[in-house]
Coordinates of N, CA and C in Angstrom, one line a residue:
X1 N -107.0 76.4 -2.3 CA -108.1 76.3 -2.4 C -108.3 75.2 -0.9
X2 N -109.8 76.0 -0.1 CA -110.1 75.2 1.0 C -111.2 74.3 1.1
X3 N -111.0 73.2 1.9 CA -111.9 72.3 1.6 C -112.7 72.1 3.1
X4 N -114.0 71.9 3.5 CA -114.7 71.3 4.6 C -114.8 70.1 4.7
X5 N -114.7 69.3 5.5 CA -114.9 68.1 5.9 C -115.6 67.7 7.0
X6 N -117.0 67.2 7.3 CA -117.5 66.7 8.4 C -117.5 65.3 8.3
X7 N -117.2 64.9 9.6 CA -117.0 63.5 10.2 C -117.6 63.3 11.6
X8 N -117.9 61.7 11.4 CA -118.3 61.4 13.0 C -117.3 60.6 13.6
X9 N -117.4 60.5 14.7 CA -116.4 59.7 15.9 C -117.4 59.3 16.5
X10 N -117.2 57.9 16.6 CA -118.3 57.1 17.4 C -117.8 55.4 18.2
X11 N -118.0 55.4 19.1 CA -117.5 54.4 19.1 C -116.2 53.8 20.3
X12 N -115.5 53.1 19.9 CA -114.0 53.1 20.9 C -113.1 54.1 20.6
X13 N -113.2 54.9 19.3 CA -112.5 55.6 19.1 C -112.6 56.7 19.8
X14 N -113.5 57.0 20.8 CA -113.9 58.1 21.2 C -112.9 58.4 22.2
X15 N -112.1 57.1 22.8 CA -110.6 57.5 23.7 C -109.6 58.3 23.1
X16 N -109.8 58.3 21.7 CA -108.5 58.9 20.9 C -108.6 60.7 21.6
X17 N -107.0 61.0 21.6 CA -107.3 62.4 22.1 C -107.5 63.1 20.9
X18 N -107.5 64.6 20.7 CA -107.8 65.4 20.1 C -106.1 65.7 19.2
X19 N -105.3 65.3 19.7 CA -103.8 65.6 19.1 C -103.8 64.6 18.4
X20 N -104.2 63.2 18.8 CA -104.3 61.9 18.2 C -104.9 61.9 16.8
X21 N -106.2 62.6 17.3 CA -107.4 62.4 15.9 C -106.6 63.6 14.8
X22 N -106.0 64.5 14.9 CA -105.2 65.2 14.1 C -104.2 64.3 13.4
X23 N -103.5 63.4 14.2 CA -102.2 62.5 13.3 C -103.2 61.7 12.7
X24 N -104.1 60.8 13.0 CA -104.6 60.0 12.2 C -105.2 60.8 10.9
X25 N -105.8 62.0 11.0 CA -106.0 62.6 9.7 C -104.9 63.2 9.0
X26 N -104.0 63.1 9.4 CA -102.7 63.7 8.3 C -102.4 62.4 7.8
X27 N -102.3 61.2 8.4 CA -102.1 60.0 7.8 C -103.3 59.6 6.7
X28 N -104.2 59.8 6.9 CA -105.6 59.7 6.0 C -105.5 60.4 4.8
X29 N -105.1 61.6 4.9 CA -104.9 62.3 3.7 C -103.7 61.7 2.8
X30 N -102.7 61.6 3.6 CA -101.5 61.0 2.9 C -101.7 59.7 1.9
X31 N -102.3 59.2 2.6 CA -102.8 57.7 2.3 C -103.7 58.2 0.8
X32 N -104.6 58.6 1.2 CA -105.8 58.7 -0.1 C -105.1 59.6 -1.3
X33 N -104.1 60.5 -0.7 CA -103.2 60.7 -2.1 C -103.9 62.3 -2.5
X34 N -104.5 63.0 -1.1 CA -105.0 64.5 -1.7 C -104.0 65.2 -1.2
X35 N -103.9 66.0 -2.2 CA -102.4 67.5 -2.1 C -103.1 68.4 -1.3
X36 N -102.5 68.0 0.1 CA -102.7 69.1 0.7 C -101.7 70.2 0.9
X37 N -101.9 71.1 1.3 CA -101.0 72.4 1.2 C -100.1 72.6 2.7
X38 N -98.6 72.7 2.3 CA -98.0 72.8 3.6 C -97.4 73.8 4.0
X39 N -97.2 74.0 5.4 CA -96.8 75.5 5.7 C -95.1 75.6 5.1
X40 N -94.6 76.6 5.8 CA -93.3 76.9 5.4 C -92.4 76.8 6.3
X41 N -91.2 77.0 6.1 CA -90.4 76.9 7.3 C -89.5 75.5 7.4
X42 N -88.8 75.5 8.6 CA -88.1 74.2 8.9 C -88.4 73.0 9.0
X43 N -90.1 73.4 10.0 CA -90.9 71.8 10.0 C -92.0 72.1 9.5
X44 N -92.2 71.8 8.2 CA -93.7 72.1 7.3 C -94.6 71.1 8.0
X45 N -96.0 71.5 8.2 CA -96.8 70.8 8.5 C -98.1 70.9 7.8
X46 N -98.9 70.5 7.7 CA -100.2 69.8 6.4 C -100.9 71.3 7.0
X47 N -101.8 72.1 6.2 CA -102.2 73.3 6.5 C -103.8 72.8 6.5
X48 N -104.2 72.1 8.1 CA -105.0 71.5 8.7 C -105.8 72.2 9.5
X49 N -107.3 72.6 9.6 CA -107.6 73.7 10.7 C -109.0 72.4 11.5
X50 N -109.1 72.1 12.6 CA -110.4 71.5 13.1 C -111.2 72.5 13.9
X51 N -112.5 72.4 13.9 CA -113.4 72.8 15.0 C -113.1 72.5 16.3
X52 N -114.0 73.1 16.9 CA -113.5 72.7 18.2 C -113.6 71.7 18.7
X53 N -112.4 71.9 19.8 CA -111.8 70.3 20.3 C -112.8 69.2 20.8
X54 N -112.7 68.1 20.6 CA -113.7 67.3 21.3 C -113.3 66.8 22.6
X55 N -113.6 66.9 23.8 CA -112.9 66.4 25.0 C -112.9 64.8 24.9
X56 N -111.5 64.1 25.2 CA -111.5 62.7 25.1 C -112.6 61.7 25.6
X57 N -113.0 60.7 25.1 CA -114.1 59.9 25.7 C -115.3 60.4 25.5
X58 N -115.6 61.9 24.6 CA -116.6 61.8 24.1 C -117.2 61.6 22.6
X59 N -118.1 61.3 22.2 CA -118.8 60.9 21.1 C -119.4 62.2 20.2
X60 N -119.3 62.2 18.8 CA -119.7 63.1 18.0 C -120.5 62.3 16.7
X61 N -121.7 63.0 16.1 CA -122.1 62.9 15.1 C -121.4 64.2 14.2
X62 N -121.2 64.9 14.5 CA -120.6 66.1 13.4 C -119.5 67.0 13.8
X63 N -118.3 66.7 13.4 CA -117.0 67.1 13.6 C -116.4 67.6 12.5
X64 N -115.4 68.6 12.2 CA -115.2 69.2 11.0 C -113.6 69.5 11.1
X65 N -113.4 69.5 9.6 CA -112.1 69.7 9.3 C -112.0 70.2 8.2
X66 N -110.9 72.0 8.1 CA -111.0 72.5 7.0 C -109.4 72.1 6.4
X67 N -109.1 71.7 5.3 CA -108.1 71.4 4.4 C -107.8 72.8 3.5
X68 N -106.8 72.7 3.2 CA -105.9 73.7 2.3 C -105.8 73.0 1.4
X69 N -106.0 72.7 0.1 CA -105.4 71.8 -0.9 C -104.7 72.6 -2.0
X70 N -103.5 71.9 -2.8 CA -103.1 72.7 -3.3 C -104.1 72.4 -5.1
X71 N -104.8 71.9 -5.3 CA -105.7 71.3 -6.4 C -106.9 71.4 -6.1
X72 N -107.9 71.4 -6.9 CA -109.2 71.2 -6.7 C -109.5 69.7 -6.8
X73 N -110.5 69.5 -5.9 CA -111.0 68.3 -5.3 C -112.4 68.0 -5.5
X74 N -112.5 66.5 -6.3 CA -113.9 66.5 -6.3 C -114.6 65.8 -4.6
X75 N -115.3 66.8 -4.8 CA -116.3 66.8 -2.8 C -117.4 65.5 -2.8
X76 N -117.8 65.3 -4.2 CA -118.7 64.2 -4.1 C -118.1 62.5 -4.2
X77 N -116.9 62.7 -4.4 CA -116.6 61.5 -4.4 C -115.3 61.2 -3.2
X78 N -115.1 62.4 -2.6 CA -113.8 62.5 -1.2 C -114.5 61.8 -0.3
X79 N -115.7 61.6 0.5 CA -115.8 60.7 1.4 C -115.7 59.1 1.4
X80 N -116.1 58.7 0.3 CA -115.3 57.4 -0.4 C -114.1 57.3 -0.6
X81 N -113.5 58.3 -0.8 CA -111.9 58.3 -1.2 C -111.3 58.0 0.1
X82 N -111.6 58.7 1.4 CA -111.1 58.7 2.7 C -111.3 57.8 3.3
X83 N -112.5 57.3 3.7 CA -113.0 56.8 4.8 C -112.4 55.3 4.7
X84 N -111.7 54.5 3.7 CA -111.1 53.6 3.5 C -109.5 53.9 4.4
X85 N -109.4 55.1 4.6 CA -107.7 55.3 4.9 C -108.0 55.8 6.3
X86 N -109.6 55.7 7.2 CA -109.4 56.0 8.7 C -109.8 54.5 9.2
X87 N -109.6 54.7 10.5 CA -110.1 53.6 11.6 C -111.3 53.3 11.8
X88 N -111.9 52.4 12.3 CA -113.3 51.9 12.8 C -113.6 53.2 13.8
X89 N -115.1 53.7 13.6 CA -115.4 54.7 14.2 C -115.3 56.1 13.4
X90 N -114.6 56.4 12.9 CA -114.4 57.7 12.2 C -115.0 57.1 10.7
X91 N -116.2 58.3 9.9 CA -116.9 58.4 9.0 C -117.0 59.7 8.5
X92 N -116.7 59.5 7.2 CA -116.9 60.9 6.6 C -118.0 60.9 5.9
X93 N -118.8 62.1 6.1 CA -120.5 62.4 5.9 C -120.1 63.3 5.0
X94 N -119.7 64.2 4.7 CA -119.3 65.4 3.5 C -118.6 66.0 3.6
X95 N -118.4 66.4 2.4 CA -117.2 67.4 2.3 C -118.2 68.8 1.1
X96 N -117.4 69.6 1.4 CA -117.8 71.1 0.4 C -116.5 71.8 0.5
X97 N -116.3 72.6 -0.8 CA -115.4 73.7 -1.1 C -116.0 75.1 -0.2
X98 N -115.0 75.5 0.6 CA -115.4 76.8 1.6 C -114.9 77.7 0.7
X99 N -115.8 78.9 0.5 CA -115.6 80.0 0.1 C -114.5 81.0 0.6
X100 N -114.0 81.5 -0.4 CA -112.6 82.6 0.2 C -113.5 83.7 1.3
X101 N -113.0 84.3 2.5 CA -113.2 84.8 3.4 C -114.0 84.4 4.7
X102 N -114.4 83.4 4.7 CA -115.4 82.2 5.1 C -114.5 82.2 6.7
X103 N -115.1 82.6 8.1 CA -114.4 82.4 9.3 C -113.8 81.2 9.7
X104 N -112.8 80.8 10.2 CA -112.3 79.3 10.9 C -113.6 79.0 11.4
X105 N -113.5 77.7 11.5 CA -114.4 77.0 12.5 C -114.6 77.3 14.0
X106 N -113.1 77.6 14.6 CA -112.7 78.1 15.8 C -113.7 79.7 16.5
X107 N -113.7 80.1 15.0 CA -114.5 81.3 15.0 C -115.5 82.1 14.7
X108 N -116.2 80.6 14.4 CA -117.5 80.9 13.6 C -118.6 80.0 14.7
X109 N -117.9 78.9 15.5 CA -118.9 78.3 15.9 C -119.4 79.2 17.3
X110 N -120.9 79.0 17.6 CA -121.4 80.0 18.9 C -122.1 79.0 19.7
X111 N -122.2 77.9 19.4 CA -122.9 76.7 20.1 C -122.6 75.7 19.9
X112 N -123.1 74.4 20.6 CA -122.9 72.7 20.4 C -124.3 72.5 21.3
X113 N -124.9 71.4 20.4 CA -126.1 70.6 21.2 C -125.5 69.0 21.4
X114 N -125.8 69.2 22.5 CA -125.1 68.0 23.0 C -126.3 66.6 23.9
X115 N -126.0 65.4 23.7 CA -126.6 64.7 24.1 C -125.8 63.9 25.6
X116 N -126.1 63.9 26.3 CA -125.4 64.1 27.7 C -126.3 63.1 28.6
X117 N -125.6 61.5 29.0 CA -126.4 60.9 30.1 C -125.7 61.1 31.7
X118 N -126.6 61.0 32.4 CA -126.3 61.1 33.8 C -126.6 59.6 34.4
X119 N -125.7 59.3 34.6 CA -125.6 57.8 35.8 C -126.4 57.5 37.0
X120 N -127.1 56.5 36.8 CA -127.7 56.5 38.6 C -129.1 57.2 38.9
X121 N -129.5 58.0 37.8 CA -130.7 58.7 37.7 C -131.8 58.1 37.3
X122 N -132.9 58.3 37.8 CA -134.5 58.0 37.4 C -134.6 59.4 36.2
X123 N -135.3 59.1 35.3 CA -135.9 59.6 34.4 C -136.7 61.0 35.2
X124 N -137.6 60.8 36.0 CA -138.5 61.3 36.6 C -137.4 62.6 37.2
X125 N -136.6 61.9 38.1 CA -135.5 63.0 39.2 C -134.9 63.9 38.4
X126 N -134.4 63.4 37.2 CA -133.7 64.0 36.3 C -134.1 65.1 35.4
X127 N -135.7 64.8 35.4 CA -136.5 66.3 34.8 C -136.8 67.3 36.1
X128 N -137.0 66.7 37.3 CA -137.0 67.9 38.3 C -135.6 68.5 38.1
X129 N -134.6 67.7 38.6 CA -133.4 68.4 38.5 C -133.2 69.9 37.6
X130 N -133.6 69.4 36.4 CA -133.6 70.2 34.7 C -134.4 71.3 35.0
X131 N -135.5 71.1 35.9 CA -136.8 72.1 35.7 C -135.9 73.1 36.6
X132 N -135.4 72.6 38.2 CA -134.7 73.6 39.2 C -133.6 74.0 38.4
X133 N -133.1 73.7 37.5 CA -131.5 74.3 36.9 C -132.0 75.7 36.1
X134 N -133.4 75.3 35.4 CA -133.7 76.2 34.3 C -134.4 77.6 34.8
X135 N -134.9 77.1 36.2 CA -135.6 78.2 36.9 C -134.1 79.0 37.4
X136 N -133.4 78.9 37.6 CA -132.4 79.8 38.7 C -131.9 81.1 37.4
X137 N -131.6 81.7 38.3 CA -131.3 83.1 37.4 C -130.5 83.2 37.4
X138 N -129.2 82.2 38.1 CA -127.8 82.7 38.3 C -127.4 81.2 38.6
X139 N -126.1 80.7 38.1 CA -125.3 79.5 38.8 C -124.4 79.6 38.9
X140 N -123.8 80.1 39.7 CA -122.2 80.7 40.3 C -121.6 79.7 40.7
X141 N -120.4 79.5 39.8 CA -119.8 78.3 39.9 C -118.1 78.9 40.1
X142 N -117.1 78.1 41.0 CA -115.8 78.5 40.8 C -114.6 77.4 39.9
X143 N -114.6 78.0 38.9 CA -113.5 77.2 37.6 C -112.2 78.0 37.6
X144 N -111.5 76.7 37.3 CA -109.6 76.6 37.2 C -109.6 77.3 36.0
X145 N -109.0 78.1 35.7 CA -108.9 78.8 34.4 C -107.2 79.3 34.4
X146 N -106.4 78.6 33.8 CA -104.8 79.2 33.7 C -104.0 79.1 34.8
X147 N -104.7 78.3 35.5 CA -104.0 77.7 37.3 C -104.4 78.4 38.0
X148 N -105.5 79.4 38.0 CA -105.8 80.2 39.0 C -107.7 80.1 39.2
X149 N -108.4 80.4 40.0 CA -109.4 80.3 40.6 C -110.6 81.4 39.9
X150 N -111.8 81.0 39.1 CA -112.2 82.1 38.6 C -113.9 81.7 38.8
X151 N -114.5 82.9 39.4 CA -115.6 82.8 39.7 C -116.8 83.1 38.3
X152 N -117.6 82.1 37.9 CA -118.6 82.4 36.8 C -119.7 82.2 37.2
X153 N -120.5 83.1 36.2 CA -122.3 82.4 36.3 C -122.5 82.0 35.0
X154 N -122.8 80.3 34.9 CA -122.6 79.6 34.2 C -124.4 79.1 33.3
X155 N -125.2 80.4 33.6 CA -126.5 80.4 33.2 C -126.6 80.7 32.1
X156 N -125.8 82.1 31.6 CA -126.0 82.7 29.9 C -125.7 81.5 29.2
X157 N -124.5 80.5 29.5 CA -124.1 79.7 28.7 C -125.2 78.6 28.5
X158 N -126.4 78.3 29.2 CA -127.0 77.1 29.0 C -128.4 77.5 28.3
X159 N -128.6 77.3 27.0 CA -129.1 78.4 26.0 C -130.3 77.0 26.1
X160 N -130.4 75.9 26.3 CA -131.4 75.2 26.4 C -131.2 73.6 26.7
X161 N -131.9 73.1 27.6 CA -131.8 71.9 27.9 C -133.5 71.3 28.5
X162 N -133.0 69.6 27.9 CA -134.6 69.1 27.6 C -134.1 67.4 27.9
X163 N -135.1 67.1 29.2 CA -134.9 65.6 28.8 C -135.1 64.6 27.8
X164 N -134.3 63.9 27.8 CA -134.5 62.9 26.3 C -134.9 61.4 26.6
X165 N -134.2 60.7 27.3 CA -134.9 59.1 27.5 C -134.4 58.4 28.8
X166 N -135.0 57.5 29.0 CA -134.2 56.5 29.9 C -133.2 56.0 29.6
X167 N -132.0 55.5 30.0 CA -131.0 54.6 29.7 C -131.0 53.4 30.4
X168 N -129.9 52.4 30.2 CA -129.9 51.3 31.1 C -129.2 52.1 32.4
X169 N -128.5 52.5 32.6 CA -127.5 53.2 33.2 C -127.9 54.6 34.0
X170 N -129.0 55.1 33.8 CA -129.6 56.2 33.9 C -130.1 56.9 33.4
X171 N -130.2 58.7 32.9 CA -131.1 59.2 31.9 C -130.4 60.1 31.2
X172 N -131.1 60.4 30.0 CA -129.8 61.5 29.5 C -130.9 63.1 28.9
X173 N -130.2 64.0 29.2 CA -130.6 65.2 28.1 C -130.2 65.5 27.1
X174 N -130.7 66.3 26.3 CA -130.1 66.9 25.4 C -130.1 68.4 25.4
X175 N -129.0 69.2 25.6 CA -128.6 70.2 26.1 C -128.1 71.2 25.0
X176 N -128.2 72.6 24.7 CA -127.3 73.4 23.4 C -126.7 74.4 24.5
X177 N -125.2 74.1 24.5 CA -124.6 75.2 25.5 C -123.5 76.4 24.4
X178 N -123.6 77.4 25.1 CA -122.8 78.3 24.4 C -121.3 77.9 24.3
X179 N -120.7 78.5 23.3 CA -119.2 78.3 23.3 C -118.4 79.5 23.0
X180 N -119.0 80.6 23.0 CA -118.7 82.0 22.9 C -119.4 83.0 24.1
X181 N -119.0 84.0 24.9 CA -117.8 84.1 24.5 C -116.7 83.0 25.7
X182 N -117.2 82.4 26.4 CA -116.9 81.3 27.3 C -117.2 80.3 27.0
X183 N -116.4 79.0 26.6 CA -117.7 77.9 26.3 C -117.7 77.0 27.5
X184 N -118.8 76.5 27.6 CA -119.3 75.7 29.1 C -119.1 74.3 28.4
X185 N -118.8 73.1 29.3 CA -118.7 72.0 29.0 C -119.6 70.8 29.5
X186 N -120.1 70.0 29.0 CA -120.6 69.1 29.2 C -120.6 68.4 30.5
X187 N -119.3 68.9 30.9 CA -119.0 68.0 32.4 C -119.5 69.2 33.1
X188 N -119.1 70.5 33.1 CA -120.1 71.6 34.0 C -120.9 71.6 34.1
X189 N -122.1 71.3 33.2 CA -123.2 71.4 32.9 C -123.7 70.1 34.3
X190 N -123.2 69.0 33.8 CA -123.3 67.8 34.6 C -123.5 68.2 35.9
X191 N -122.5 68.6 36.5 CA -121.7 68.8 37.8 C -122.6 70.0 38.9
X192 N -123.5 70.9 37.8 CA -124.7 72.0 38.3 C -125.9 70.8 38.3
X193 N -126.1 70.1 37.4 CA -127.6 69.1 37.4 C -127.2 68.1 38.8
X194 N -126.1 67.5 38.9 CA -125.9 66.5 39.9 C -125.8 67.2 41.2
X195 N -125.5 68.3 41.5 CA -125.5 69.1 42.4 C -124.9 68.6 43.6
X196 N -123.8 68.0 43.9 CA -123.2 67.3 45.1 C -123.6 66.0 45.3
X197 N -124.5 65.6 44.9 CA -125.1 63.8 44.5 C -123.9 63.0 44.2
X198 N -123.1 62.4 45.1 CA -122.1 61.5 45.2 C -122.7 59.9 44.2
X199 N -123.9 60.3 44.3 CA -124.6 58.6 43.5 C -124.5 58.9 41.8
X200 N -124.5 60.3 41.7 CA -124.8 60.4 40.0 C -123.2 60.9 39.4
X201 N -123.0 60.6 37.8 CA -122.2 61.0 37.5 C -122.2 61.1 36.1
X202 N -121.5 61.8 35.5 CA -121.6 61.7 33.9 C -121.5 60.5 33.1
X203 N -122.2 60.2 32.2 CA -122.1 59.1 31.5 C -121.7 59.2 30.2
X204 N -122.4 58.7 29.0 CA -121.7 58.8 27.6 C -122.3 60.0 27.5
X205 N -121.5 60.9 26.5 CA -121.7 62.4 26.1 C -121.3 62.2 24.5
X206 N -122.3 62.6 23.6 CA -122.1 62.8 22.2 C -122.6 64.3 21.7
X207 N -121.6 64.7 21.4 CA -122.1 65.8 20.7 C -122.8 65.9 19.2
X208 N -124.0 66.2 19.1 CA -125.0 66.2 18.0 C -124.6 67.3 17.0
X209 N -124.2 68.4 16.9 CA -124.6 69.5 16.4 C -123.4 70.9 16.6
X210 N -122.8 71.2 15.8 CA -122.1 72.6 16.2 C -122.8 73.7 15.3
X211 N -122.9 74.9 15.7 CA -123.8 75.8 15.2 C -123.0 77.2 15.1
X212 N -123.4 77.8 13.6 CA -123.1 79.2 13.2 C -124.0 79.7 13.1
X213 N -123.8 81.0 12.6 CA -124.9 82.1 12.0 C -124.1 82.4 10.7
X214 N -125.0 82.3 9.8 CA -124.6 82.9 8.5 C -126.1 83.9 8.3
X215 N -126.0 85.0 7.8 CA -127.2 86.1 7.5 C -128.1 85.8 8.4
X216 N -127.6 85.7 9.4 CA -128.9 85.9 10.7 C -129.5 84.6 11.1
X217 N -129.4 83.5 10.2 CA -129.6 82.0 10.7 C -128.5 81.3 11.2
X218 N -129.2 80.7 12.0 CA -128.5 79.5 12.4 C -128.2 78.2 11.6
X219 N -126.9 77.8 11.5 CA -126.6 76.7 10.4 C -125.5 75.9 11.2
X220 N -125.5 74.5 10.6 CA -124.3 73.7 11.0 C -123.4 74.2 10.0
X221 N -121.9 74.1 10.2 CA -121.0 74.5 9.3 C -121.2 74.0 7.8
X222 N -121.5 72.6 8.0 CA -121.7 71.8 6.7 C -122.9 70.8 7.1
X223 N -124.0 70.7 6.6 CA -125.3 70.0 6.6 C -125.1 68.8 6.0
X224 N -125.7 68.1 6.5 CA -125.8 66.5 5.8 C -126.7 66.4 4.8
X225 N -126.3 65.9 3.7 CA -127.6 65.3 2.6 C -128.8 65.0 3.4
X226 N -130.0 65.4 2.8 CA -131.3 64.9 3.1 C -131.6 62.7 3.0
X227 N -130.5 62.9 1.8 CA -130.4 61.5 1.3 C -129.5 60.5 2.0
X228 N -128.3 61.1 3.3 CA -127.6 60.9 3.3 C -127.7 59.1 3.9
X229 N -126.8 58.3 3.7 CA -127.2 56.8 4.4 C -126.5 56.5 5.7
X230 N -126.9 55.5 6.4 CA -126.4 55.1 8.0 C -124.6 55.2 7.3
X231 N -123.9 55.4 8.7 CA -122.2 55.1 8.5 C -122.1 53.7 8.4
X232 N -120.9 53.7 7.8 CA -120.4 52.5 7.6 C -119.6 51.5 8.8
X233 N -119.7 52.2 10.0 CA -119.2 51.7 11.3 C -120.5 51.7 12.1
X234 N -122.0 51.9 11.8 CA -122.7 51.9 12.7 C -122.9 51.1 13.5
X235 N -122.7 49.5 13.4 CA -122.5 48.8 14.7 C -121.5 48.8 15.5
X236 N -120.4 49.2 14.9 CA -119.0 49.7 16.3 C -119.9 50.7 17.3
X237 N -120.8 51.8 16.7 CA -120.9 52.8 17.6 C -121.6 52.5 18.9
X238 N -122.2 51.2 18.8 CA -122.9 50.8 20.0 C -121.8 50.5 21.1
X239 N -120.6 50.0 20.9 CA -119.4 49.6 21.5 C -118.9 50.1 22.3

């Protein structure tokens, strides 16, 4: 049986790498005595499947993990069962059984919504930069892929960008960036917004949503309940 878990990654734990996050979850599931299925072979591994990798240093309000279990799990009590087994900064928000035949998270997610801070810039200046970016027909950049320079047009992957708010260090935008056929990272969007201005740089970044299409409608892989309460580590998130 396959179960999907939604969790947040906020505060100082954002400096944990994707590989370390996987190890943390392996330990947490073991401590919570969740009956995880294991692969066969000489070095069996727990059958866990994560969504799109989150860059080290970035926060998220919506990360996902698929777990193959040997038996039925109570999805209503699973968050409370797992939360005490995770370090400060991780909060389990929801859990649900995944129907057979549902595509993996890596295949299904088509775009992500981000809150991105640009430091050293005023709100009005950032508004003007975003307006110029959206007015461009193409944004051709050279990126390195598998050790070779590749020229890409980033404009089709920028689905939307809108100024959000002024911060103590600069200003924020909220952007939806495509993940398929080739994903666009927040740092690449910021490089286009900065456009060579050495006084500006990327600040804090938080992934707000991951999106999939189900029956022609855009949805989250596992939505939050409308009555969801603030997370246990809310105070730590601002650190």
